[in-house]
Short mmCIF file of C-alpha atoms in Angstrom, two decimals:
data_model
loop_
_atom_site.label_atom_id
_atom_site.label_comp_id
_atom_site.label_asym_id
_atom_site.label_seq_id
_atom_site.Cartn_x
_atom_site.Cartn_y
_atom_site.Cartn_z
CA UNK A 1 115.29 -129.58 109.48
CA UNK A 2 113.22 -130.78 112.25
CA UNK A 3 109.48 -129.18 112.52
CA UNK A 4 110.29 -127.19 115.28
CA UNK A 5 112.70 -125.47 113.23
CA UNK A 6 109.86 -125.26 110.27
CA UNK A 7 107.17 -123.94 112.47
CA UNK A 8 109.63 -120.99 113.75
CA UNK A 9 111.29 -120.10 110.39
CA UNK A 10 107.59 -120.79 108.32
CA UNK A 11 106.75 -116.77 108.82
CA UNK A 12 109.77 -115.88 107.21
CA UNK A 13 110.04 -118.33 104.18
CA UNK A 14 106.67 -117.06 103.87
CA UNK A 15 107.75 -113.78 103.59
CA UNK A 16 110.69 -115.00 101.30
CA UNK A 17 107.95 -116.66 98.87
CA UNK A 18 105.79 -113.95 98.44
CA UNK A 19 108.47 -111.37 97.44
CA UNK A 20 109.78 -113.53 94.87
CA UNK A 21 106.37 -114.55 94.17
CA UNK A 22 104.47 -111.42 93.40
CA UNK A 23 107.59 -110.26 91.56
CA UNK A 24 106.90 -113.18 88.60
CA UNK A 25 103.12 -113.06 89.26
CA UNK A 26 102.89 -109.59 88.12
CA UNK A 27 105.14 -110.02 84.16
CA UNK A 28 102.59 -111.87 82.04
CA UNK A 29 99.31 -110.44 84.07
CA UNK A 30 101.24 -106.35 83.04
CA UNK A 31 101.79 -108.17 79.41
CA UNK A 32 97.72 -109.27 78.59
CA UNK A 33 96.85 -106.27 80.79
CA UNK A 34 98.44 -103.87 78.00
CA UNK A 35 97.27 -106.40 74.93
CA UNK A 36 93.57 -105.99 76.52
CA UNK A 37 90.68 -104.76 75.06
CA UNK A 38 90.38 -102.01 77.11
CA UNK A 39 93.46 -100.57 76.33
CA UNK A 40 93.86 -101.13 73.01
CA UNK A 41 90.64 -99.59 72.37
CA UNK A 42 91.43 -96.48 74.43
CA UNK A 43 95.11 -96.24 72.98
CA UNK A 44 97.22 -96.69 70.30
CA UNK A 45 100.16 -98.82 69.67
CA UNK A 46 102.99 -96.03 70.99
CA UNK A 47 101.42 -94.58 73.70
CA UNK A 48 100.36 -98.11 74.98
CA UNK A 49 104.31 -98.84 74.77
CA UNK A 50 104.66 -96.24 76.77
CA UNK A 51 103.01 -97.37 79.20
CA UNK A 52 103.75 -100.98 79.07
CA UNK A 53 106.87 -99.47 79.94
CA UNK A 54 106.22 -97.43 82.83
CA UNK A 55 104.12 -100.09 84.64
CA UNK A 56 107.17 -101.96 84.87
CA UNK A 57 109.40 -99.19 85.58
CA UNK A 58 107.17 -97.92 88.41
CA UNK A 59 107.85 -101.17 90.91
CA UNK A 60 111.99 -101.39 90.69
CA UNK A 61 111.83 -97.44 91.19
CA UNK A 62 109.67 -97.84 94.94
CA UNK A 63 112.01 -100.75 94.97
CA UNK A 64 115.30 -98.63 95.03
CA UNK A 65 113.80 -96.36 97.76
CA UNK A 66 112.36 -98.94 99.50
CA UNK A 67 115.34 -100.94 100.02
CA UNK A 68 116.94 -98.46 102.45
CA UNK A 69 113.42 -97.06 103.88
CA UNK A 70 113.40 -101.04 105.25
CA UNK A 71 116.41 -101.24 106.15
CA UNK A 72 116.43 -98.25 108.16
CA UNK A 73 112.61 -99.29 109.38
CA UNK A 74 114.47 -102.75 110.91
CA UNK A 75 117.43 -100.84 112.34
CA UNK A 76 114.62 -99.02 114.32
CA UNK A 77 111.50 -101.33 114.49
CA UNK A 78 113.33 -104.94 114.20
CA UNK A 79 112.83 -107.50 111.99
CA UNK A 80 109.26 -108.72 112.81
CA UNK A 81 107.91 -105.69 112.78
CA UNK A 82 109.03 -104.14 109.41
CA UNK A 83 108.12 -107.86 107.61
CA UNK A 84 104.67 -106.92 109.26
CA UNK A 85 104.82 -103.49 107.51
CA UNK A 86 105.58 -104.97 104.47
CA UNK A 87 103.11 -107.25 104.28
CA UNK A 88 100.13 -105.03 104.96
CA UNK A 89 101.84 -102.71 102.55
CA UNK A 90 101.90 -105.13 99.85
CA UNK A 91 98.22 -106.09 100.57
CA UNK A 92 97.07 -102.68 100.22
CA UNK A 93 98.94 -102.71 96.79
CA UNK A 94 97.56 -105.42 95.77
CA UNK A 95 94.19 -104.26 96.80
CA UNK A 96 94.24 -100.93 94.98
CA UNK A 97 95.45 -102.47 91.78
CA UNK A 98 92.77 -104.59 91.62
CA UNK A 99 90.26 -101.96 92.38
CA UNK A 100 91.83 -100.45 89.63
CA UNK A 101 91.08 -102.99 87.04
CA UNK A 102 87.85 -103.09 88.36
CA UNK A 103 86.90 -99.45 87.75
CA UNK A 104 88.74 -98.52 85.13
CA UNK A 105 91.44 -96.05 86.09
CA UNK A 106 95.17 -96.91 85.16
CA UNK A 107 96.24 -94.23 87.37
CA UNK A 108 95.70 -96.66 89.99
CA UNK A 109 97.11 -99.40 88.96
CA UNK A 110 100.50 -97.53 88.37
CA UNK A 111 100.17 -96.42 92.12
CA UNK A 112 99.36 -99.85 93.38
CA UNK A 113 102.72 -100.85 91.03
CA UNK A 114 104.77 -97.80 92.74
CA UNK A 115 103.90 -98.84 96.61
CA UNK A 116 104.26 -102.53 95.90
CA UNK A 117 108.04 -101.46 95.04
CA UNK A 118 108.17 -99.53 98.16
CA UNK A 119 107.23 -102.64 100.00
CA UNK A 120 109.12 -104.84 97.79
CA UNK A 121 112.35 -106.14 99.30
CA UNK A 122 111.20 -108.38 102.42
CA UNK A 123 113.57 -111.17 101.28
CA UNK A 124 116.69 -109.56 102.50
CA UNK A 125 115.27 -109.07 105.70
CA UNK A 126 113.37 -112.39 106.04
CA UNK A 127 116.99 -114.04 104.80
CA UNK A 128 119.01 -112.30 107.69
CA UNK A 129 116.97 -113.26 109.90
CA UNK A 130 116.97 -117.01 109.20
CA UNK A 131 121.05 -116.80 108.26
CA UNK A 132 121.27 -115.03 112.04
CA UNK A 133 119.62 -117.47 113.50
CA UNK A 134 121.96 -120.67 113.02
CA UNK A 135 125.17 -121.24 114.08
CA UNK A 136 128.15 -120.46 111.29
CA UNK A 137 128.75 -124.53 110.10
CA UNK A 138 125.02 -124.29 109.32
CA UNK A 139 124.73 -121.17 107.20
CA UNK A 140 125.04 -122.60 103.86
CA UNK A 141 122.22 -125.35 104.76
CA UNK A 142 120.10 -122.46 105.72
CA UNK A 143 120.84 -120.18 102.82
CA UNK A 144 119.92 -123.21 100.61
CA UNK A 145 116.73 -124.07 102.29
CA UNK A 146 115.77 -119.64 100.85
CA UNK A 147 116.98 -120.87 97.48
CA UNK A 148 114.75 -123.45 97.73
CA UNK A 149 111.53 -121.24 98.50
CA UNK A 150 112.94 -118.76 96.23
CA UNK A 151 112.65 -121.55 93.11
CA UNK A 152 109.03 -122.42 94.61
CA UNK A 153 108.01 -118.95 93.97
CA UNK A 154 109.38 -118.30 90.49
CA UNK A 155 107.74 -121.12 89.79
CA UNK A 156 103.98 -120.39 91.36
CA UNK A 157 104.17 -116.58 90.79
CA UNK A 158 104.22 -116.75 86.92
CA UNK A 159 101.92 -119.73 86.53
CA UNK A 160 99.53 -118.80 88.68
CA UNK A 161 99.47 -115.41 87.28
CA UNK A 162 99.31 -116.24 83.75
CA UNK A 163 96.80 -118.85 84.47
CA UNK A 164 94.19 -116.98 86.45
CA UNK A 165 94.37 -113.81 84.45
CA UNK A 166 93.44 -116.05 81.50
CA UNK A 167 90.08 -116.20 82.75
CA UNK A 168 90.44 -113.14 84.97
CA UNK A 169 93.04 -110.47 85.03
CA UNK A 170 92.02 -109.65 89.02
CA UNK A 171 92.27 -112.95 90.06
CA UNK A 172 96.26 -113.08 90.48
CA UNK A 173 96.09 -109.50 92.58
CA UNK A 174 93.35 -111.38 95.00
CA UNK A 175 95.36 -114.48 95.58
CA UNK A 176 98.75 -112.34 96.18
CA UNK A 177 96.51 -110.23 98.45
CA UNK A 178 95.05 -113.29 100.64
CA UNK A 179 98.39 -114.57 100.58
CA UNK A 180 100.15 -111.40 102.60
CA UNK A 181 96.84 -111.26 104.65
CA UNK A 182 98.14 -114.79 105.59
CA UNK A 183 101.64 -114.14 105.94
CA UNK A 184 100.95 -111.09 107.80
CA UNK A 185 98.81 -113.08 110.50
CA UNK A 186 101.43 -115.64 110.92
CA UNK A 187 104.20 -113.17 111.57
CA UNK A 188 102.21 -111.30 113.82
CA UNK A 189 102.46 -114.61 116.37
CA UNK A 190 106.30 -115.45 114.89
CA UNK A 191 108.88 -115.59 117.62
CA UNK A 192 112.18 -115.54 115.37
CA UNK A 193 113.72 -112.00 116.40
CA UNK A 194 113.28 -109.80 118.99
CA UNK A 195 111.35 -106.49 118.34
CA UNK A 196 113.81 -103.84 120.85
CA UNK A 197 114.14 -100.80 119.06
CA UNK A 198 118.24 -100.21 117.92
CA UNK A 199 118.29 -96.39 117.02
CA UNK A 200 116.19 -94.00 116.46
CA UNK A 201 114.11 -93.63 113.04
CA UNK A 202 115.73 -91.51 110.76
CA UNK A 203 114.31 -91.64 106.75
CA UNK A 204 116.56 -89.96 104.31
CA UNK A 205 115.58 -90.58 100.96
CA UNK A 206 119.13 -89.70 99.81
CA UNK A 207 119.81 -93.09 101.80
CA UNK A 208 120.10 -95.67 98.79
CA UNK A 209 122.91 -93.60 97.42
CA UNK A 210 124.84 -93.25 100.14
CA UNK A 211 125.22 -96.55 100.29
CA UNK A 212 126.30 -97.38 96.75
CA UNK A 213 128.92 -94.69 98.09
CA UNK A 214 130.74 -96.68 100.34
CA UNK A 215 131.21 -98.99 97.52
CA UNK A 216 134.72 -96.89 96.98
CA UNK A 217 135.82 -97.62 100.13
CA UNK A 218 135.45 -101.61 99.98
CA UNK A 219 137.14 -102.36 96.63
CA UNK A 220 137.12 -106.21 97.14
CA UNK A 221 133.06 -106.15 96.51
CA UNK A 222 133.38 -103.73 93.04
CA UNK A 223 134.22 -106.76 90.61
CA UNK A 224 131.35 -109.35 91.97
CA UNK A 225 129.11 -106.76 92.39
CA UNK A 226 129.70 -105.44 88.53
CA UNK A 227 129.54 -108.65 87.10
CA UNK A 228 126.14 -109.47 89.15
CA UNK A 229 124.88 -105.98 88.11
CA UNK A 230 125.45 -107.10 84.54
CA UNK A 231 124.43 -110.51 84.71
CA UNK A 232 121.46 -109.40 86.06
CA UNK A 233 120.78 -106.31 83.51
CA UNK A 234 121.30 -108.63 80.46
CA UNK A 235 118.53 -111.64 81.98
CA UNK A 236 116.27 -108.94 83.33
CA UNK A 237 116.50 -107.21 79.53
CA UNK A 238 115.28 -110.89 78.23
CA UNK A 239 112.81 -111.57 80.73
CA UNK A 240 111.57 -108.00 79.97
CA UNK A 241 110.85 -109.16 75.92
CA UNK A 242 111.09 -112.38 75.80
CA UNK A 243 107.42 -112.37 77.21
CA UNK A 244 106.23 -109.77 74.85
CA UNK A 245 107.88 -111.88 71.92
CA UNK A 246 105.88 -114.79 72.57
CA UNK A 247 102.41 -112.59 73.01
CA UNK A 248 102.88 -110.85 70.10
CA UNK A 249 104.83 -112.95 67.28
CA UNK A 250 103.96 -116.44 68.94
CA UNK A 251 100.53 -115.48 69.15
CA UNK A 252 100.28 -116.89 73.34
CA UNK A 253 97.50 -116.75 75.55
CA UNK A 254 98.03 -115.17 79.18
CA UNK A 255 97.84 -118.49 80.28
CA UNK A 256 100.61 -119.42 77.89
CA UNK A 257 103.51 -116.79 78.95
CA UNK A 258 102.29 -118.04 82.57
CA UNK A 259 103.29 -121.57 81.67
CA UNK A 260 105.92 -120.82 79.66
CA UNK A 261 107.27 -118.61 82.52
CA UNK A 262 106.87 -121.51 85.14
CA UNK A 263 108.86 -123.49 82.54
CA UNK A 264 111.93 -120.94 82.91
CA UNK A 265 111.02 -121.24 86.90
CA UNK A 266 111.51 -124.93 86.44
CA UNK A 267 114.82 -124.53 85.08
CA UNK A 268 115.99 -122.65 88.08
CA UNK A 269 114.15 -125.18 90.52
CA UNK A 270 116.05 -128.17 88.53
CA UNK A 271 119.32 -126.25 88.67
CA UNK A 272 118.95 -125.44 92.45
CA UNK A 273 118.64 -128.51 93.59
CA UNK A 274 120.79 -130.78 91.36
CA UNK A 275 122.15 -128.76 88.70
CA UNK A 276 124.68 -126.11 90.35
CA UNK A 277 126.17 -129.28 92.91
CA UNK A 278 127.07 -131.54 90.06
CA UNK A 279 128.16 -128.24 88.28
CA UNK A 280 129.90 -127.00 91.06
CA UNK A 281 131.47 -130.46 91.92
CA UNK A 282 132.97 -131.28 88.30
CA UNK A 283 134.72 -127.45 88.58
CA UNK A 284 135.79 -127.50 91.56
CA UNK A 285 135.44 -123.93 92.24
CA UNK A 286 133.10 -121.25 92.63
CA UNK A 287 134.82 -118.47 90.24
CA UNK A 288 134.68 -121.33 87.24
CA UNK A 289 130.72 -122.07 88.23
CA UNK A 290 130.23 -118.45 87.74
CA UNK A 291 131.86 -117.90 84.22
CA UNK A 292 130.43 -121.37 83.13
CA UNK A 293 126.93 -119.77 83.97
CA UNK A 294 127.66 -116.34 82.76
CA UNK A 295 128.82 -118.19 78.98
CA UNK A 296 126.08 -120.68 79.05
CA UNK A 297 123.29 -118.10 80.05
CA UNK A 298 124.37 -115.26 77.29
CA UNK A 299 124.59 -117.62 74.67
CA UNK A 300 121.52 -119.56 75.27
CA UNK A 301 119.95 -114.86 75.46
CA UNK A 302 121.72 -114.42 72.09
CA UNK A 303 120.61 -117.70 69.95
CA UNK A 304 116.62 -116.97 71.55
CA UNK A 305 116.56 -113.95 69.08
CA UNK A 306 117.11 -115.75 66.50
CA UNK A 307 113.66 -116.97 64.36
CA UNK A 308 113.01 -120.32 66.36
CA UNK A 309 109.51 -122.38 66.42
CA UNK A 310 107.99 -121.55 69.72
CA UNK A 311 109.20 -125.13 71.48
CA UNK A 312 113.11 -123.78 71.15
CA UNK A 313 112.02 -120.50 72.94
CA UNK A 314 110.72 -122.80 75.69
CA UNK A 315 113.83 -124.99 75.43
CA UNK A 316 115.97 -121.75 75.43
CA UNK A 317 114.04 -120.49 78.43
CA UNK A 318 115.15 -123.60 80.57
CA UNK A 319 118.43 -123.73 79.73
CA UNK A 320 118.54 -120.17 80.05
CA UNK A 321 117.52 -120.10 84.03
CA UNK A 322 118.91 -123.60 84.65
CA UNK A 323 122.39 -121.98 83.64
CA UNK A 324 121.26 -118.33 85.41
CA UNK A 325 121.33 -119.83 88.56
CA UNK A 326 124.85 -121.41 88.34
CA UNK A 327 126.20 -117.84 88.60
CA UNK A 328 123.46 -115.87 90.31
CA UNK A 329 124.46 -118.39 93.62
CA UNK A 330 128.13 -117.97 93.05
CA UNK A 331 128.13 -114.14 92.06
CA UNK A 332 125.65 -113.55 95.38
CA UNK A 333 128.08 -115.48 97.53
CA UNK A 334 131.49 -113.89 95.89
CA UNK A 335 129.45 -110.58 97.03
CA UNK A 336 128.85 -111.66 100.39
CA UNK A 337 132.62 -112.82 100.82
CA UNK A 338 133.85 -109.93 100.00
CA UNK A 339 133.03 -107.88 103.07
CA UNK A 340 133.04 -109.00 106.86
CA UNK A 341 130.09 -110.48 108.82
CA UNK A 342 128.80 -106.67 109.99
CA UNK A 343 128.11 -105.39 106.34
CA UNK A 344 126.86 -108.81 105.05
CA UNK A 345 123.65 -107.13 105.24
CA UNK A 346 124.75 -103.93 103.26
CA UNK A 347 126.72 -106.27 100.45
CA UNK A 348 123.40 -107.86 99.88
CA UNK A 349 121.53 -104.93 99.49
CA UNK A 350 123.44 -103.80 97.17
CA UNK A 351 122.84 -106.66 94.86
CA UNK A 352 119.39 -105.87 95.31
CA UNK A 353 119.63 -102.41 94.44
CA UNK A 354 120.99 -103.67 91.31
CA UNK A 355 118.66 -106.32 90.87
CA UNK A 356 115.79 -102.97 91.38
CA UNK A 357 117.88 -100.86 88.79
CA UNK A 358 118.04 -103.95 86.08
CA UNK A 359 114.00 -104.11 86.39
CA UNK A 360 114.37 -100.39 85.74
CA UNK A 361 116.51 -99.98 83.01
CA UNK A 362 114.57 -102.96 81.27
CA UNK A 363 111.46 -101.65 81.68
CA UNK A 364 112.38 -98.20 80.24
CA UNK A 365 113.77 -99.87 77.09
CA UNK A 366 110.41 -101.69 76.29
CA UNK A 367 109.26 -98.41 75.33
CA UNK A 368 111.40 -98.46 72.49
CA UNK A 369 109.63 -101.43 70.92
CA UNK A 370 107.77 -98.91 68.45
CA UNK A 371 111.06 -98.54 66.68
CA UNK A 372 112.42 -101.57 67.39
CA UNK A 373 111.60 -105.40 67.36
CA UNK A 374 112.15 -107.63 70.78
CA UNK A 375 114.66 -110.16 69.17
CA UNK A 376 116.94 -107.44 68.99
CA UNK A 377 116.76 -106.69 72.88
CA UNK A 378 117.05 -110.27 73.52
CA UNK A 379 120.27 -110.21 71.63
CA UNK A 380 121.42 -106.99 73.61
CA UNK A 381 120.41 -108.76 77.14
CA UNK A 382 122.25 -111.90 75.84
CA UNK A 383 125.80 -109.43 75.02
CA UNK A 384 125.39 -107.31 78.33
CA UNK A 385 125.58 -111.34 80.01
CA UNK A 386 128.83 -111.81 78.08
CA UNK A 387 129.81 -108.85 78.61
CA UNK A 388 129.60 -109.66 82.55
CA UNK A 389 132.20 -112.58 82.44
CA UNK A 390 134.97 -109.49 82.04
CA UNK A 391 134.80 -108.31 85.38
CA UNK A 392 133.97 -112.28 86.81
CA UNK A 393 138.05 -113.07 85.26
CA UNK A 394 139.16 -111.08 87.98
CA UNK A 395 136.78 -112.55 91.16
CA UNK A 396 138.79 -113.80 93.97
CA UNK A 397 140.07 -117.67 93.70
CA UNK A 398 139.70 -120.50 95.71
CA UNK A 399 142.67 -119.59 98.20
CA UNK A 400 141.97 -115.91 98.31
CA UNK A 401 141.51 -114.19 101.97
CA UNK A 402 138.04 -112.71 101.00
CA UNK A 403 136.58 -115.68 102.55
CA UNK A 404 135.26 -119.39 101.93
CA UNK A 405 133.77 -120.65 99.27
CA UNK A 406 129.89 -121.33 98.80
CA UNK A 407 129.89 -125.32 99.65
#
C-alpha cells in the first residue's frame, strides 16, 4: 500500500481501531470497576452481580439498535458523515462515564454504557467504505489490511485498559475519549466517500428486525450465519467469565486481566497474520479452516474450566483466539458469499447483530454467578462452540456457486 493510499484510508482504519478498541478496553476496567471499593462497600455480593451484569448487557443492547439507526443514518447522510456522528457520540460516552466515576453515580455510567452501544458499530461502515473503494482483484488485500487493525485493537484496547485502570479506573475512558476527538478531526478533512444524501431519513426502531426477516428469503446465508452466531455466543460466554475467573479465584490485578487479555489479543494478531495462511494452505479449503477452528477453539473453552495453574489459563487463552480467528475469517467470508454484491452490506450486519446479541446473552448470564461458579460457563461457552460445527458440515464447498473462496 503506497502512502497515498494510507493517508486517504487512515480516517477510516481509525475508525475501524477504535470500535474494536473501546469494545476490549471497556471488559477488565467493568470487571475492577464492580470488585472496587466503592461498590463493594455500597452493595452486596448479588445485587453487585446484578449489575456486573447489566453494565455489560447495556452496550450490545444500544448496539442492536444502533446497527440499523447507522445504517439508515449512511443511506441518508453518507459514509463520512455518520463515522463523524459516531465518533462524537462515542466521545460524549466516554465523557459521561467518566464523569460518572468521578462523582459517584452508577446511573451514569450505565447511560454512558447504553449510548456507547448506540454508537457502537462504525466498523461496518468504515469496512465498506475501504472494500468499495478498490477494484474487485484487490478486495481480499484490503479486507486483510481491517483484520490487521482489527488485531491492533484487541490487542491495545484490553492492555491499555487493564493497565491504566490499575492506577486509575478513569484513565482508559480519557484516552478512548482523546482518541475519537482525534479520529473525529481527521475524518472531518477525509476525502474517501462522497457525502450526497441517497434517501430520505427514515428511523424505525422496528428496523433491526426486519432485517433478520429477510433472512427467510435468502436461505444460502442461514447455515454460516448460525454457525457464526454460535461460534460467537460460546467465545463471547468465555470472554464474559473467563475474566471474572482470573479476578476472583486467580486473585489478578486490573492490570493483570489487561495483560492477560492482550495475551488472548496476541493470539489473534499471531493467527492473522501467519496462522490462518499456513492453516488455510495445508487444508486447502475454507469450509475445513472453519471446522478446524470451530474444534480447536471449543476444546481449548471446555479444558479452561477445568482447575489449571493460572499460566495454562494464559496458554488456553492464546490458543483459544489464535484458533478463533481461523473460523471467525472463514465463517465472515462464507456469510458474505452467500448473498450478491448489493446486500454484502446487509449479510454483514447481520453478523454483527449477532455478534451484539452474543455480548447480550453473555452478559445476562453473569448474573447467575451467585448460584453458579464461572468454570461452569466456560464449559457451556466451550459446548455452544462445538455445538456450532453442526450447522458449519453443511457450508457451501469449494466448487459451490455461492461464490469464491476467501484467498
Amino acid at each position: 500500500m503506497d502512502l497515498a493510499t494510507l493517508r486517504t484510508r487512515a480516517p477510516l482504519f481509525l475508525a475501524v481501531f477504535i470500535d474494536i478498541f473501546s469494545f476490549g478496553l471497556m471488559y477488565p476496567l467493568i470487571v475492577a470497576l464492580f470488585e472496587s471499593p466503592w461498590l463493594t462497600s455500597a452493595y452486596g455480593p448479588a445485587t453487585r452481580d446484578t449489575l456486573l451484569s447489566l453494565a455489560f448487557s447495556l452496550f450490545p443492547i444500544g448496539m442492536f439498535f444502533g446497527s440499523s439507526l447507522l445504517g439508515d443514518l449512511s443511506d441518508a447522510l453518507g459514509r463520512r458523515r455518520t463515522l463523524m456522528i459516531c465518533m462524537g457520540g462515542l466521545a460524549a460516552s466516554y465523557a459521561l462515564m467518566a464523569v460518572a466515576l468521578s462523582v459517584g453515580h452508577l446511573w451514569l455510567f450505565f447511560l454512558g454504557r447504553l449510548s456507547s452501544g448506540l454508537m457502537a458499530g462504525t466498523a461496518p461502515i468504515a469496512q465498506a467504505s475501504v472494500v468499495d473503494a478498490v477494484p474487485p482483484d484487490q478486495r481480499s488485500a484490503a479486507m486483510a489490511q481491517i483484520v490487521l487493525v482489527n488485531t491492533i485493537g484487541m490487542v491495545a484496547g484490553p492492555a491499555i485498559g487493564g493497565l491504566l485502570g490499575h492506577f486509575e479506573l478513569r484513565l482508559p475512558l480519557i484516552v478512548a475519549l482523546l482518541l475519537c476527538v482525534a479520529t473525529l478531526v481527521s475524518l472531518n478533512s477525509a476525502h474517501f466517500a462522497r457525502d450526497e444524501s441517497r434517501r430520505a431519513l427514515v428511523l424505525d426502531w422496528r428496523q433491526p428486525f426486519r432485517l433478520l426477516a429477510r433472512i427467510g428469503d435468502r436461505p444460502a446465508i442461514l447455515m454460516p450465519a448460525t454457525s457464526f452466531f454460535l461460534f460467537q455466543l460460546g467465545f463471547l460466554i468465555y470472554y464474559t467469565f473467563i475474566l471474572i475467573e482470573m479476578q476472583r479465584s486467580y486473585g489478578f490485578t486490573t492490570a493483570g486481566l489487561g495483560l492477560f487479555s492482550m495475551v488472548m489479543g496476541i493470539g489473534c494478531a499471531v493467527s492473522s497474520a501467519v496462522g490462518f495462511a499456513l492453516v488455510r494452505a495445508r487444508l486447502g479449503s475454507d469450509k475445513a479452516t472453519a471446522l478446524v477452528g470451530l474444534a480447536l477453539c471449543g476444546l481449548c473453552l471446555i479444558v479452561s474450566a477445568l482447575p489449571l495453574p493460572a499460566w495454562a489459563q494464559v496458554a488456553l487463552g492464546f490458543l483459544s483466539t489464535a484458533s478463533n480467528i481461523l473460523a471467525f475469517i472463514t465463517l465472515l467470508a462464507a456469510i458474505s458469499s452467500a448473498v450478491d454484491e448489493s446486500e454484502r452490506g446487509w449479510a454483514l450486519g447481520i453478523a454483527n447483530a449477532g455478534v451484539a446479541l452474543s455480548v447480550l446473552i453473555a452478559g445476562l448470564l453473569s448474573s447467575l454467578l451467585v448460584v453458579l461458579p464461572a468454570d461452569a460457563f466456560l464449559a457451556a461457552g466451550g459446548v455452544i462452540v462445538l455445538i456450532a460445527l453442526l450447522p458449519g458440515l453443511r457450508l457451501a464447498g469449494p466448487t459451490a456457486a455461492a461464490g469464491p473462496e476467501l484467498r
